[in-house]
mmCIF file of C-alpha atoms and ligand atoms in Angstrom:
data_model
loop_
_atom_site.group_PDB
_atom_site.id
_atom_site.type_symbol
_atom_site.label_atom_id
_atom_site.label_comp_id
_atom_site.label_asym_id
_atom_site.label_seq_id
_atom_site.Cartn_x
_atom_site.Cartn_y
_atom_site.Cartn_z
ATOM 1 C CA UNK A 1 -65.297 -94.564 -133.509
ATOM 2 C CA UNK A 2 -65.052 -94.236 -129.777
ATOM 3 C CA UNK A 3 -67.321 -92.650 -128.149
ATOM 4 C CA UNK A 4 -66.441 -91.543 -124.433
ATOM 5 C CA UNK A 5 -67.349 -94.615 -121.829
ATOM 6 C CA UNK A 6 -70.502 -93.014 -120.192
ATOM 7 C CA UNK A 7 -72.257 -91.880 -123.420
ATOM 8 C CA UNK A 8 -71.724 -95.679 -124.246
ATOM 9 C CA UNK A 9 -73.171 -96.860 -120.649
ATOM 10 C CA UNK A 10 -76.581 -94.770 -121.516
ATOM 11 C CA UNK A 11 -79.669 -95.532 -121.130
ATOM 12 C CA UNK A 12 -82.303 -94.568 -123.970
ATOM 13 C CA UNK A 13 -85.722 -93.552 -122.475
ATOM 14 C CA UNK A 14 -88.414 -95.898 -123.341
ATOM 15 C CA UNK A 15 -91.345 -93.105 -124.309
ATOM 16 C CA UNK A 16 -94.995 -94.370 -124.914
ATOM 17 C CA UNK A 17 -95.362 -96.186 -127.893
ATOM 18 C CA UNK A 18 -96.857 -93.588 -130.847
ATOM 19 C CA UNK A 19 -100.350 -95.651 -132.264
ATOM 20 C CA UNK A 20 -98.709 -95.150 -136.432
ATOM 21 C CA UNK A 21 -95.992 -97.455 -134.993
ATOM 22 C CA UNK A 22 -98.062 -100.080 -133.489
ATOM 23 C CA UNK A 23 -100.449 -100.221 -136.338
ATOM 24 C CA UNK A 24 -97.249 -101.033 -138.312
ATOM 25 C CA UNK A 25 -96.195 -103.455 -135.948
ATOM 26 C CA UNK A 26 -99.375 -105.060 -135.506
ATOM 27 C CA UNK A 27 -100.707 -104.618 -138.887
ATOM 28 C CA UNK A 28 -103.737 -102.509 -138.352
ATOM 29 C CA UNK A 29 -104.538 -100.991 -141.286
ATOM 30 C CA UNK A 30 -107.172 -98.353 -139.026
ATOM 31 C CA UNK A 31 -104.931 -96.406 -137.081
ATOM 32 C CA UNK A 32 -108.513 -94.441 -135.780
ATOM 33 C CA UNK A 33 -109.554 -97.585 -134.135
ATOM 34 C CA UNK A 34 -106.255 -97.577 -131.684
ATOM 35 C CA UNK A 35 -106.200 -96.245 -128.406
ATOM 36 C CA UNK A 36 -102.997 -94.129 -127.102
ATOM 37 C CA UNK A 37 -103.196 -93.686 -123.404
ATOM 38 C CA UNK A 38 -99.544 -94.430 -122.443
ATOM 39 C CA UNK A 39 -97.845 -90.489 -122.193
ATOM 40 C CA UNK A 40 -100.408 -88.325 -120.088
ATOM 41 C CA UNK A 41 -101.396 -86.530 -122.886
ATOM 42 C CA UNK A 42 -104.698 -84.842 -122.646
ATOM 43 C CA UNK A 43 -107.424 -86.989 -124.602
ATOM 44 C CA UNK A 44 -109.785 -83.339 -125.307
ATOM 45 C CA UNK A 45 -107.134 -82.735 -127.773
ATOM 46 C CA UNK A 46 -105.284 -79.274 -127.667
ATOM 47 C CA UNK A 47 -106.900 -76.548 -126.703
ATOM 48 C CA UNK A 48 -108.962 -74.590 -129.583
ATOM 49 C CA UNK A 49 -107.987 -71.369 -128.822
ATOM 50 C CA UNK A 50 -104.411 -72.118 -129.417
ATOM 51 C CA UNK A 51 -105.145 -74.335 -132.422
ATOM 52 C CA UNK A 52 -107.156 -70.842 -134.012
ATOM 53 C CA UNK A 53 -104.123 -69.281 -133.221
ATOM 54 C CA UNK A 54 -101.221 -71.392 -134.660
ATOM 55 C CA UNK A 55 -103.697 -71.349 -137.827
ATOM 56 C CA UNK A 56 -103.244 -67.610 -137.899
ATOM 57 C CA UNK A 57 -99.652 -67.584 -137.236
ATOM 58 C CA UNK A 58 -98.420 -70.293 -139.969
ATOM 59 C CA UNK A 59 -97.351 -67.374 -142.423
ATOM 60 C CA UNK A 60 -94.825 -65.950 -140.291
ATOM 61 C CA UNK A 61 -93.398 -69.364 -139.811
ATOM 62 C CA UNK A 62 -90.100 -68.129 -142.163
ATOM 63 C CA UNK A 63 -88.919 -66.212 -139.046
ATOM 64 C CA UNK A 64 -87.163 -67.435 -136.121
ATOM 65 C CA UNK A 65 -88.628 -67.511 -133.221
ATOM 66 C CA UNK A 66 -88.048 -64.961 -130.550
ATOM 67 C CA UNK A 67 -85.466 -66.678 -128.335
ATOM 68 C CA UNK A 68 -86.159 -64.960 -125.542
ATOM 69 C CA UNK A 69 -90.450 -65.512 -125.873
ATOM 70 C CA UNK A 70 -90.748 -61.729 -124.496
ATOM 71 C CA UNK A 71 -94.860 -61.398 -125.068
ATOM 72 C CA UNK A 72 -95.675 -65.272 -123.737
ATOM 73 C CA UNK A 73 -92.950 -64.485 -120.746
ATOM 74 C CA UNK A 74 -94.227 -61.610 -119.920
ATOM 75 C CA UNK A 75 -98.479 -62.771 -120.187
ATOM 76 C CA UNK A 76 -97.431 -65.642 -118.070
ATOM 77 C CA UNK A 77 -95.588 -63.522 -115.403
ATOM 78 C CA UNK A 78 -98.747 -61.543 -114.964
ATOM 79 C CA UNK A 79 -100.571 -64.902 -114.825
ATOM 80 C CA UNK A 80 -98.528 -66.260 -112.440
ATOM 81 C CA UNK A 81 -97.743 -62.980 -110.346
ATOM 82 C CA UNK A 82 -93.921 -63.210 -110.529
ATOM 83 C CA UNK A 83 -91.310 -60.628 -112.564
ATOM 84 C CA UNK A 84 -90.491 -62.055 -116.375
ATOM 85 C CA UNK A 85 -87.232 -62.497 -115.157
ATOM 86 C CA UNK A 86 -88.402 -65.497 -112.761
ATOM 87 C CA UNK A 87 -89.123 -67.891 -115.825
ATOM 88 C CA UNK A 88 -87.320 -69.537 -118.891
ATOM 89 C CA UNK A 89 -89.123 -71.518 -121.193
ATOM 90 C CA UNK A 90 -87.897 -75.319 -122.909
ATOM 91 C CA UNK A 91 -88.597 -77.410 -125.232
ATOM 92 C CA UNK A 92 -91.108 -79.098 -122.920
ATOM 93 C CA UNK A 93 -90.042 -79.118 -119.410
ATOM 94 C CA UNK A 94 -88.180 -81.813 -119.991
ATOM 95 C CA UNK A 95 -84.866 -79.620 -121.403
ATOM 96 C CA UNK A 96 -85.780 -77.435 -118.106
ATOM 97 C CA UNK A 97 -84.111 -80.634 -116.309
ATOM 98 C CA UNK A 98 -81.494 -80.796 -118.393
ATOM 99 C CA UNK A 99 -80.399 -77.260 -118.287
ATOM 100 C CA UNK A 100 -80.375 -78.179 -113.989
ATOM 101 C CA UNK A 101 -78.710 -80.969 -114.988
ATOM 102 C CA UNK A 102 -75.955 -79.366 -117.069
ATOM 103 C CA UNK A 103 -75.365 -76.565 -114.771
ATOM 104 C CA UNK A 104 -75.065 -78.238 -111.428
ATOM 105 C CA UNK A 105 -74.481 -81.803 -111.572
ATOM 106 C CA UNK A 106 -71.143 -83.300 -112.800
ATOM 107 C CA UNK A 107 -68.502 -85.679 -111.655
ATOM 108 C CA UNK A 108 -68.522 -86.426 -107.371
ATOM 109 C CA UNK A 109 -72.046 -85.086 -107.400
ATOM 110 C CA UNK A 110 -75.383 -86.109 -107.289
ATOM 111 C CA UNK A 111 -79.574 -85.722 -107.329
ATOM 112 C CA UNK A 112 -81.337 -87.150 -104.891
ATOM 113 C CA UNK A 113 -84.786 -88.626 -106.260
ATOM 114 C CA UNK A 114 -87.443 -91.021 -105.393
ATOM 115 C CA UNK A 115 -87.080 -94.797 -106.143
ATOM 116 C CA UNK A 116 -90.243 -94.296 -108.492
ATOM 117 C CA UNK A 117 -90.339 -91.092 -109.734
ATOM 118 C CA UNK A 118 -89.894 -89.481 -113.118
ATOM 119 C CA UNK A 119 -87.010 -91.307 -114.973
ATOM 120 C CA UNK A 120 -85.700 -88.176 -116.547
ATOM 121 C CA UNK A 121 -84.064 -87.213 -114.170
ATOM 122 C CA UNK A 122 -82.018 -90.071 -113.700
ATOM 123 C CA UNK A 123 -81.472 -89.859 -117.150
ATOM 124 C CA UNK A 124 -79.719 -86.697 -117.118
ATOM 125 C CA UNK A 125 -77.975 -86.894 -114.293
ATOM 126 C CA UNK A 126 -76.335 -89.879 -116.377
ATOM 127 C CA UNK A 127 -75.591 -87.151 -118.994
ATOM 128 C CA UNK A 128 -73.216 -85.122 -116.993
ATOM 129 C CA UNK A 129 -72.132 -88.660 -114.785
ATOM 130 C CA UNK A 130 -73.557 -87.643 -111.769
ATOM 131 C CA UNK A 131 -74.451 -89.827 -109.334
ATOM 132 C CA UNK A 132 -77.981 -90.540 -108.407
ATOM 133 C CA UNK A 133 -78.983 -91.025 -104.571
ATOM 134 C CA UNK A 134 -82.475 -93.515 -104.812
ATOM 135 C CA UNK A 135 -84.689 -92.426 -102.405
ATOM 136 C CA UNK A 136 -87.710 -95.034 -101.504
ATOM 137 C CA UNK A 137 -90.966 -94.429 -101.325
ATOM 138 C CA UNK A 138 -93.244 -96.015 -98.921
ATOM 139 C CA UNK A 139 -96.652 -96.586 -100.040
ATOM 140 C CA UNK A 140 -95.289 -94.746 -104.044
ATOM 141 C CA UNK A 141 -94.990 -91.800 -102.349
ATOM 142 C CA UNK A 142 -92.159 -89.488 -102.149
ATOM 143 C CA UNK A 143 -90.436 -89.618 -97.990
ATOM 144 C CA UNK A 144 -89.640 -85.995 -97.640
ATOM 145 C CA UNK A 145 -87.671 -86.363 -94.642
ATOM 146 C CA UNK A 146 -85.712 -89.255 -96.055
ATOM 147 C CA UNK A 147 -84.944 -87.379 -98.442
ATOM 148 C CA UNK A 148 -83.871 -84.479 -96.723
ATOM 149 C CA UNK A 149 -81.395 -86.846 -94.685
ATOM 150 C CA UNK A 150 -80.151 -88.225 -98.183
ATOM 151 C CA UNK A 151 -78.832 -85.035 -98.604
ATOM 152 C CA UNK A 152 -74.874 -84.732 -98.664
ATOM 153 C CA UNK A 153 -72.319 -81.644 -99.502
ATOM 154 C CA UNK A 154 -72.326 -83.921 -102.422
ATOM 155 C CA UNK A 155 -75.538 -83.194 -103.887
ATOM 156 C CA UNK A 156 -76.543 -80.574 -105.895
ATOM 157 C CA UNK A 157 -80.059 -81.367 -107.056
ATOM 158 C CA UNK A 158 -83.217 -82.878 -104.902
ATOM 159 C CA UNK A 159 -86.512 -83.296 -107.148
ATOM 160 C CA UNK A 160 -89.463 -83.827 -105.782
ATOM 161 C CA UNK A 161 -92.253 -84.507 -108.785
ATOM 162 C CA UNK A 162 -95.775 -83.419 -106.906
ATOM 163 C CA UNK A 163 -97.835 -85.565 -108.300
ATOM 164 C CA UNK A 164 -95.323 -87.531 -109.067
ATOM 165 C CA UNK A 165 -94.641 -89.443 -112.840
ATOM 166 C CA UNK A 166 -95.844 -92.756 -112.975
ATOM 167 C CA UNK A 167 -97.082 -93.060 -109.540
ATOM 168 C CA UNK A 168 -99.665 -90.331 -109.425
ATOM 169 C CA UNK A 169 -99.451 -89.606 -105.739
ATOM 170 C CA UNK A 170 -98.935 -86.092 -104.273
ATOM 171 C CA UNK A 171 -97.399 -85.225 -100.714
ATOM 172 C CA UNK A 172 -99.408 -82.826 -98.330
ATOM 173 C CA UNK A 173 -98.721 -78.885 -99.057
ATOM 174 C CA UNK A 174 -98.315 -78.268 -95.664
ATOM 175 C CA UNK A 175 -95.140 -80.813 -95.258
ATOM 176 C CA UNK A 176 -94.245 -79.649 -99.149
ATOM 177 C CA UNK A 177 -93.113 -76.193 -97.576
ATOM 178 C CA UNK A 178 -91.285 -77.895 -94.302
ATOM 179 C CA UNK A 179 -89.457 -79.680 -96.814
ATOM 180 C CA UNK A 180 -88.386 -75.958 -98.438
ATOM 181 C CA UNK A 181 -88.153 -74.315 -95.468
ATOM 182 C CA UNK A 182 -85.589 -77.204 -93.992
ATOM 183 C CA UNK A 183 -83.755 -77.560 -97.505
ATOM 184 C CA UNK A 184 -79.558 -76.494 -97.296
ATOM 185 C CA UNK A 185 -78.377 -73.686 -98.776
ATOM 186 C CA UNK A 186 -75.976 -75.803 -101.117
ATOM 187 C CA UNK A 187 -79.337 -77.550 -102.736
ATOM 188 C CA UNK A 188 -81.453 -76.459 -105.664
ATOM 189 C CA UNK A 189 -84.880 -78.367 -105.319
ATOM 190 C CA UNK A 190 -86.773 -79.131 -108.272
ATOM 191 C CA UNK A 191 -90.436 -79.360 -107.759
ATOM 192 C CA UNK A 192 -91.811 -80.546 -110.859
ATOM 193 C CA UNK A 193 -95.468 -79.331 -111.282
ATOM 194 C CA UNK A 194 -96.306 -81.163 -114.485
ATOM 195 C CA UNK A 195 -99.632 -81.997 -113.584
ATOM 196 C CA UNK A 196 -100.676 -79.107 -111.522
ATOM 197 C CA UNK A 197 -103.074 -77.144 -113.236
ATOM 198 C CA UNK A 198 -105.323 -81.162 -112.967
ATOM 199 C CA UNK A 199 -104.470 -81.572 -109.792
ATOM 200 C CA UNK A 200 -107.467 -81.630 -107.099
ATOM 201 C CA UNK A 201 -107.431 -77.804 -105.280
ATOM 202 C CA UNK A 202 -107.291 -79.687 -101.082
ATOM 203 C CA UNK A 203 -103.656 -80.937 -102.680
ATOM 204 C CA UNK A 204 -102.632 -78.045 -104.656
ATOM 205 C CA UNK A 205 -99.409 -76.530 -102.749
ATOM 206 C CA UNK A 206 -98.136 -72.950 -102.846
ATOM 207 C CA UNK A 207 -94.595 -73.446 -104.242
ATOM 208 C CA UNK A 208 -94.827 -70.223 -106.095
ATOM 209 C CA UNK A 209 -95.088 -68.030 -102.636
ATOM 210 C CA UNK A 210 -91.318 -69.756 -102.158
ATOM 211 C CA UNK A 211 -90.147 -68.178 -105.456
ATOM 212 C CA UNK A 212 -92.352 -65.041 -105.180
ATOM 213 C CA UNK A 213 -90.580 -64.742 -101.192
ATOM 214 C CA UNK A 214 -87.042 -64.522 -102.866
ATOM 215 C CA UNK A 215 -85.922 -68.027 -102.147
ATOM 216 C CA UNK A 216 -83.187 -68.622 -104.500
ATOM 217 C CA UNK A 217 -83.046 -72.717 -104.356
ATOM 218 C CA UNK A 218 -86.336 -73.451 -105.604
ATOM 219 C CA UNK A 219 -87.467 -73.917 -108.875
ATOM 220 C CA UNK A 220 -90.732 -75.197 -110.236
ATOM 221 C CA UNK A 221 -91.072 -77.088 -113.290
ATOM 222 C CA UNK A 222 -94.595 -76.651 -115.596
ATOM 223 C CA UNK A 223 -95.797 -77.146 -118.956
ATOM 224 C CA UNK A 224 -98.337 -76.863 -121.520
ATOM 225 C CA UNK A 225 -97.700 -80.613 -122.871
ATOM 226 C CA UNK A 226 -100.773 -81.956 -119.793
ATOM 227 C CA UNK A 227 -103.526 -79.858 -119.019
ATOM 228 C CA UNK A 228 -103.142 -77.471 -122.077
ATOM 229 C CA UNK A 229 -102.864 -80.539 -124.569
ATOM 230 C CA UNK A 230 -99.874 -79.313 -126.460
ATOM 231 C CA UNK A 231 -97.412 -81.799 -125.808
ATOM 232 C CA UNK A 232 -96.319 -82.361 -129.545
ATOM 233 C CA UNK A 233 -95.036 -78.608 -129.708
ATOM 234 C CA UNK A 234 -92.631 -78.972 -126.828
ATOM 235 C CA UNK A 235 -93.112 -75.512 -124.661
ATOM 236 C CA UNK A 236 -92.907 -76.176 -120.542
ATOM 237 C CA UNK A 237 -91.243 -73.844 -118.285
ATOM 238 C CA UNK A 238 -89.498 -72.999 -114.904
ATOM 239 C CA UNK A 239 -90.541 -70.860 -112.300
ATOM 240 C CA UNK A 240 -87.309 -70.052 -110.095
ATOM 241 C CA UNK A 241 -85.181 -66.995 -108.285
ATOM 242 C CA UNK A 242 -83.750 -64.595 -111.444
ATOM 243 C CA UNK A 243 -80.089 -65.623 -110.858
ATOM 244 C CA UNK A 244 -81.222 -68.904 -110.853
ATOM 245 C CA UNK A 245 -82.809 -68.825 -114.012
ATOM 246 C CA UNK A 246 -79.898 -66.604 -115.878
ATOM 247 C CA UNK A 247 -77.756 -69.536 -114.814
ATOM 248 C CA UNK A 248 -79.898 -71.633 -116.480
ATOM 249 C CA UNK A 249 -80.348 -69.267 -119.617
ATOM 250 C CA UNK A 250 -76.921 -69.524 -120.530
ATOM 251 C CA UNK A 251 -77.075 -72.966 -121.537
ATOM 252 C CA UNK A 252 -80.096 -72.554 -123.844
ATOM 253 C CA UNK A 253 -79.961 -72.806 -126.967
ATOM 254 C CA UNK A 254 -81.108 -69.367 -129.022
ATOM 255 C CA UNK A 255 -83.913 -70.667 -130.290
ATOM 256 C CA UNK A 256 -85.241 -73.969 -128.480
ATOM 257 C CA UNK A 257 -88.794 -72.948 -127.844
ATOM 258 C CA UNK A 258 -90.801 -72.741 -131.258
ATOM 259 C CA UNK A 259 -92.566 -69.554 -132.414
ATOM 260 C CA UNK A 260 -95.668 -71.988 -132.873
ATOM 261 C CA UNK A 261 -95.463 -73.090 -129.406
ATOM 262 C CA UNK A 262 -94.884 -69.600 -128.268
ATOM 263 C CA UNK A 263 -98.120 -68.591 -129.983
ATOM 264 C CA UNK A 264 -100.274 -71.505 -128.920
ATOM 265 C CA UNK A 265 -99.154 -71.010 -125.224
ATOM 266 C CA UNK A 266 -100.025 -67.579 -125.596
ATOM 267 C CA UNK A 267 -103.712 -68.631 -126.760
ATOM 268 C CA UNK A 268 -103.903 -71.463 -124.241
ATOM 269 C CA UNK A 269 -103.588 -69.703 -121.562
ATOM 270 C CA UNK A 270 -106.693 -67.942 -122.203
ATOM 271 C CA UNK A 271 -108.796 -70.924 -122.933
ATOM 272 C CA UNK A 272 -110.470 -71.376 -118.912
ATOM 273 C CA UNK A 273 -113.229 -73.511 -121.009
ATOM 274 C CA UNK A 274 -110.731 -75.987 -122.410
ATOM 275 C CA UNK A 275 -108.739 -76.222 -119.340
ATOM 276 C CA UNK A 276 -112.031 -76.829 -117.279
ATOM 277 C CA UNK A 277 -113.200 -79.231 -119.602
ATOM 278 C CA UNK A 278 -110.058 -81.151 -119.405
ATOM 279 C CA UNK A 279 -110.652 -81.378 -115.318
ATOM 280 C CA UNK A 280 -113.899 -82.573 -115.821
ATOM 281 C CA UNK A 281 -112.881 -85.335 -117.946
ATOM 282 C CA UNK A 282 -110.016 -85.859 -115.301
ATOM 283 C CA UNK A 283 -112.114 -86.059 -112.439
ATOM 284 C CA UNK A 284 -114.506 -88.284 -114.054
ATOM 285 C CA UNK A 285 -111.811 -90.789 -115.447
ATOM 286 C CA UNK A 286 -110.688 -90.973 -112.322
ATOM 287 C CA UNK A 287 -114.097 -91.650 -110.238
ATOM 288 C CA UNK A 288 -114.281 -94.490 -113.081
ATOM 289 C CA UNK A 289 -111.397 -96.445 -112.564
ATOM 290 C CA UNK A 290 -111.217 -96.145 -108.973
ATOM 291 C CA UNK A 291 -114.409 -97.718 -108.947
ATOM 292 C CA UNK A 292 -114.576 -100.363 -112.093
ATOM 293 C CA UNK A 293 -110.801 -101.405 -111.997
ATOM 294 C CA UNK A 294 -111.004 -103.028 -107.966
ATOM 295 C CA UNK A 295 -114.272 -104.795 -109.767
ATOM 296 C CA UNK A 296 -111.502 -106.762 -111.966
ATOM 297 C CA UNK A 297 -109.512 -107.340 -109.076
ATOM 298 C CA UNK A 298 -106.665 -104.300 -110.000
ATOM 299 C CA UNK A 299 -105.760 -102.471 -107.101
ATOM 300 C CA UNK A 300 -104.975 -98.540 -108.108
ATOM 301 C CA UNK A 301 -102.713 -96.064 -106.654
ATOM 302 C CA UNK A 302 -104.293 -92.726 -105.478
ATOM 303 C CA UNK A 303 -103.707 -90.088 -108.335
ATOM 304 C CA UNK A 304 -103.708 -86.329 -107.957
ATOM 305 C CA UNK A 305 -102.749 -86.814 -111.823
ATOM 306 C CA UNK A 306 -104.407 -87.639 -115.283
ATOM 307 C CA UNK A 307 -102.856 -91.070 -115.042
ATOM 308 C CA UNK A 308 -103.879 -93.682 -112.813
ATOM 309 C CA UNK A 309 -101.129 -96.333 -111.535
ATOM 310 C CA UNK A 310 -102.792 -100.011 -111.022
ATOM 311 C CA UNK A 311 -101.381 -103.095 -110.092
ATOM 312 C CA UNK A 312 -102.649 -105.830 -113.007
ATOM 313 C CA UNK A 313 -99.605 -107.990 -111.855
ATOM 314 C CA UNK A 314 -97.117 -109.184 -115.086
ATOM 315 C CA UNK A 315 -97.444 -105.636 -116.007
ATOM 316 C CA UNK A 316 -95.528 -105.980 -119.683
ATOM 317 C CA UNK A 317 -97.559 -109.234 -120.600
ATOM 318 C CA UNK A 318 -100.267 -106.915 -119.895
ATOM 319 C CA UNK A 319 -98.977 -104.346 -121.603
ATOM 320 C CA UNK A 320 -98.249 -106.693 -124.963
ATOM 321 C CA UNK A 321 -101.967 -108.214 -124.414
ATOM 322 C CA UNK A 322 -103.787 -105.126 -124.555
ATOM 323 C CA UNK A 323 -101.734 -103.506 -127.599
ATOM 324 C CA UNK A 324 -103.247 -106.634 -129.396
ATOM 325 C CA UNK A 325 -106.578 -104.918 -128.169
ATOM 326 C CA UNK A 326 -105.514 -101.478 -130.177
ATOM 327 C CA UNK A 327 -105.115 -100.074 -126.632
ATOM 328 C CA UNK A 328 -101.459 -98.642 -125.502
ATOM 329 C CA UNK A 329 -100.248 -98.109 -121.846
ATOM 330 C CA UNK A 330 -97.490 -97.793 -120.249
ATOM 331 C CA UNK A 331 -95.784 -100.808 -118.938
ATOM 332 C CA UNK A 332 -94.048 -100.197 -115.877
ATOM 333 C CA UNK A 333 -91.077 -102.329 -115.154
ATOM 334 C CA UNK A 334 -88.503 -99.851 -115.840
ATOM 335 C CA UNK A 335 -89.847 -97.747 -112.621
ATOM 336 C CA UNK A 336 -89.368 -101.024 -110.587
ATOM 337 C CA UNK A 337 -92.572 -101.802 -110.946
ATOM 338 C CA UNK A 338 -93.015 -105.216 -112.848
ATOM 339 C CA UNK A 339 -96.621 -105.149 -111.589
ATOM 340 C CA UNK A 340 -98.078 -102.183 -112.626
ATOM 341 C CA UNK A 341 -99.648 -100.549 -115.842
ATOM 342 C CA UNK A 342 -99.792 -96.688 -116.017
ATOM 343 C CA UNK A 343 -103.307 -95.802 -117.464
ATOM 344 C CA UNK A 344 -103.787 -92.394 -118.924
ATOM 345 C CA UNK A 345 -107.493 -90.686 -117.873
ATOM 346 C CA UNK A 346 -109.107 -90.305 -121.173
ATOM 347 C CA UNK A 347 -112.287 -90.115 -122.406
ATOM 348 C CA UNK A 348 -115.183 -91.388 -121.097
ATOM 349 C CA UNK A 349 -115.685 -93.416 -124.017
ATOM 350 C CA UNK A 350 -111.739 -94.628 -124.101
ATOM 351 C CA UNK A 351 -111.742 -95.031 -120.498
ATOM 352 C CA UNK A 352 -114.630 -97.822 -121.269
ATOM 353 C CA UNK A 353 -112.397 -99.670 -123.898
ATOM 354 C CA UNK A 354 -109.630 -99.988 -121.433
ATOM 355 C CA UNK A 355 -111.327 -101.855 -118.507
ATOM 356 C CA UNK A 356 -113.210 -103.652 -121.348
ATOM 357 C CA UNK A 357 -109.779 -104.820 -122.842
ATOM 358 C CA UNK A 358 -108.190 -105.263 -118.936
ATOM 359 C CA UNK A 359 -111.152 -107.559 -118.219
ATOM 360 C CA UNK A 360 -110.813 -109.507 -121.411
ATOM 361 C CA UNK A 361 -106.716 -109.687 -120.847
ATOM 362 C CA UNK A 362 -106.851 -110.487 -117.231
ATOM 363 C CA UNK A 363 -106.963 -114.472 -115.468
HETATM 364 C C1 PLP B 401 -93.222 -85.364 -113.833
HETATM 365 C C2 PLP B 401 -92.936 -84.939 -115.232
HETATM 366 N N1 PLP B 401 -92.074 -83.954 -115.454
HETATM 367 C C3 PLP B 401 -91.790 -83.530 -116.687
HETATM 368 C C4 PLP B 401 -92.372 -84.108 -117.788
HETATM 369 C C5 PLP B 401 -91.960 -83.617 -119.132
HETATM 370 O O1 PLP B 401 -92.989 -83.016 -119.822
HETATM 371 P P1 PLP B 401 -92.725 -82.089 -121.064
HETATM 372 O O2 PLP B 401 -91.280 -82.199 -121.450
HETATM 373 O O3 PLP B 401 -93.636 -82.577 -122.114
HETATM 374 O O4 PLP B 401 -93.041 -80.690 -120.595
HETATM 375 C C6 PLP B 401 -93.282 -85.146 -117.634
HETATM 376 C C7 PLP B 401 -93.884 -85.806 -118.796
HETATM 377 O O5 PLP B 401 -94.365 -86.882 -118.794
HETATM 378 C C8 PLP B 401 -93.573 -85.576 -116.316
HETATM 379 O O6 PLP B 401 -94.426 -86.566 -116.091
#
């Protein structure tokens, strides 16, 4: 077997760890007693208008799905106030960056990124063995203008993850469009708008009015795995120029988005009460670590996110210390960030258990 050099150089993404396989590991036999807050998944639990409706939809579940997601594309156009022909849906947003990745990048190109931001893209730029231009961020947040300047006739791809994945920060809207408005012609940028629908309105930028304006190098990334708690169906989309996204349509696969996740999209989109409910428990999470986590002597990272970054220091001792707890973050070496845990904003009750465990763990 030989597989071709690259493939073999790969790196596999470390996800969060799921709780069944740390109760196996660990040998707890009460898998309810674990707490998952390592993947930014929302702690409410999907929303219940979309669980109603995958109920209701499980006997058409012989057919394939429609590969083209005509009624969800066309609700969510109206939604959003762009034409259906402005979006394409994944399987999570997450095949969105592939499907960049496979149409522009390739040998003697390149992304430019942050240092410290969403490893996914890296990931795939490795796929089709592009080169990745490292971008660092003072204070763990993205440098527009370094980035801008990073930019060669070399590079394809800039992505620019507002908030950004693990380090919860978010750059100003108002330097957000500079960085647009200032961005060559030979550049798609990729703002990736995973968190957006939790993120706190002052910081909320207008990317959209880019797309709606005609600009054909932007795309934004969104999806229903966060806010809309359906990240085990796999639906997220992009938001971009129409020849943009028919470029990116014809490396989809016919049927890569579900007709279950269609459906609970569909519903979820409707259900204002779930998705404020979820901001609540945001905002609150958040006012609670900020203030109990500096009381154990762990700095935090500002978050415009439902994550928080903190600095415990020995971040995968941590990690390994807390599991024993039945709690599961995110280590975060493999951002460059030996230091840090990433803590998802849960519950107020789970929240509770975590700086409980942190102050058992810590020195
Ligand atoms: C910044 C960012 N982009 C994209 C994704 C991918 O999300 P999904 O594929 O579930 O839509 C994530 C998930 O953690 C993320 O943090």
């Amino acid at each position: 077997m030989k597989a071709k050099d690259y493939i073999n150089a790969l790196r596999v993404y470390e996800p969060g760890r799921p709780i069944d396989e740390v109760a196996r590991e660990l040998g707890f036999p009460d898998m309810a007693e674990i707490i998952k807050v390592a993947s930014n998944e929302n702690e409410l639990g999907p929303s219940p208008m979309a669980v109603e409706a995958m109920r209701a939809a499980i006997p058409e579940m012989h057919r394939y799905p429609d590969g083209g997601a005509f009624h969800l594309k066309h609700k969510l156009a109206a939604f959003l106030d762009v034409d259906p022909t402005q979006i394409l849906f994944g399987c999570g947003s997450n095949e969105l960056i592939v499907f960049l990745s496979h149409v522009f990048l390739g040998k003697g190109t390149n992304i430019v990124m942050g240092t410290e931001a969403f490893a996914v893209y890296f990931l795939a730029a490795a796929m089709y063995e592009a080169d990745v231009v490292r971008v660092p961020m003072p204070g763990h947040l993205h440098d527009l203008d370094a980035m801008l300047a990073a930019i060669s006739p070399k590079t394809r791809l800039v992505a620019v993850c507002n908030p950004n994945n693990p380090t919860g920060t978010a750059v100003e809207p108002a330097a957000l469009d500079d960085f647009i408005e200032r961005l060559p012609g030979h550049v798609v940028a990729i703002i990736d708008e995973a968190y957006f629908e939790v993120m706190p309105e002052a910081l909320k930028p207008n990317v959209l009015r880019h797309v709606r304006e005609g600009r054909e190098n932007v795309i934004v990334l969104r999806t229903f795995s966060k806010a809309y708690g359906l990240a085990g169906l796999r639906i997220g989309y992009g938001i971009g120029h129409a020849g943009l996204i028919g470029l990116l349509n014809k490396v989809r696969q016919p049927f890569n988005v579900s007709a279950m996740a269609q459906v609970a999209a569909m519903a979820a989109l409707d259900d204002t009460t779930h998705l404020v409910e979820t901001r609540e428990m945001v905002a609150e999470g958040l006012a609670f670590f900020e203030r109990e986590l500096p009381r154990i002597g762990v700095q935090t990272v500002p978050s415009a996110a439902n994550f928080i970054l903190c600095r415990t220091g020995r971040g995968r001792e941590v990690f390994a210390e807390l599991q024993k707890r039945k709690v599961i973050v995110r280590p975060m070496d493999p951002y460059g960030l030996p230091d840090h845990i990433r803590i998802t904003l849960g519950t107020p009750e789970q929240n509770r258990r975590v700086v409980d465990a942190l102050r058992d763990v810590l020195p």
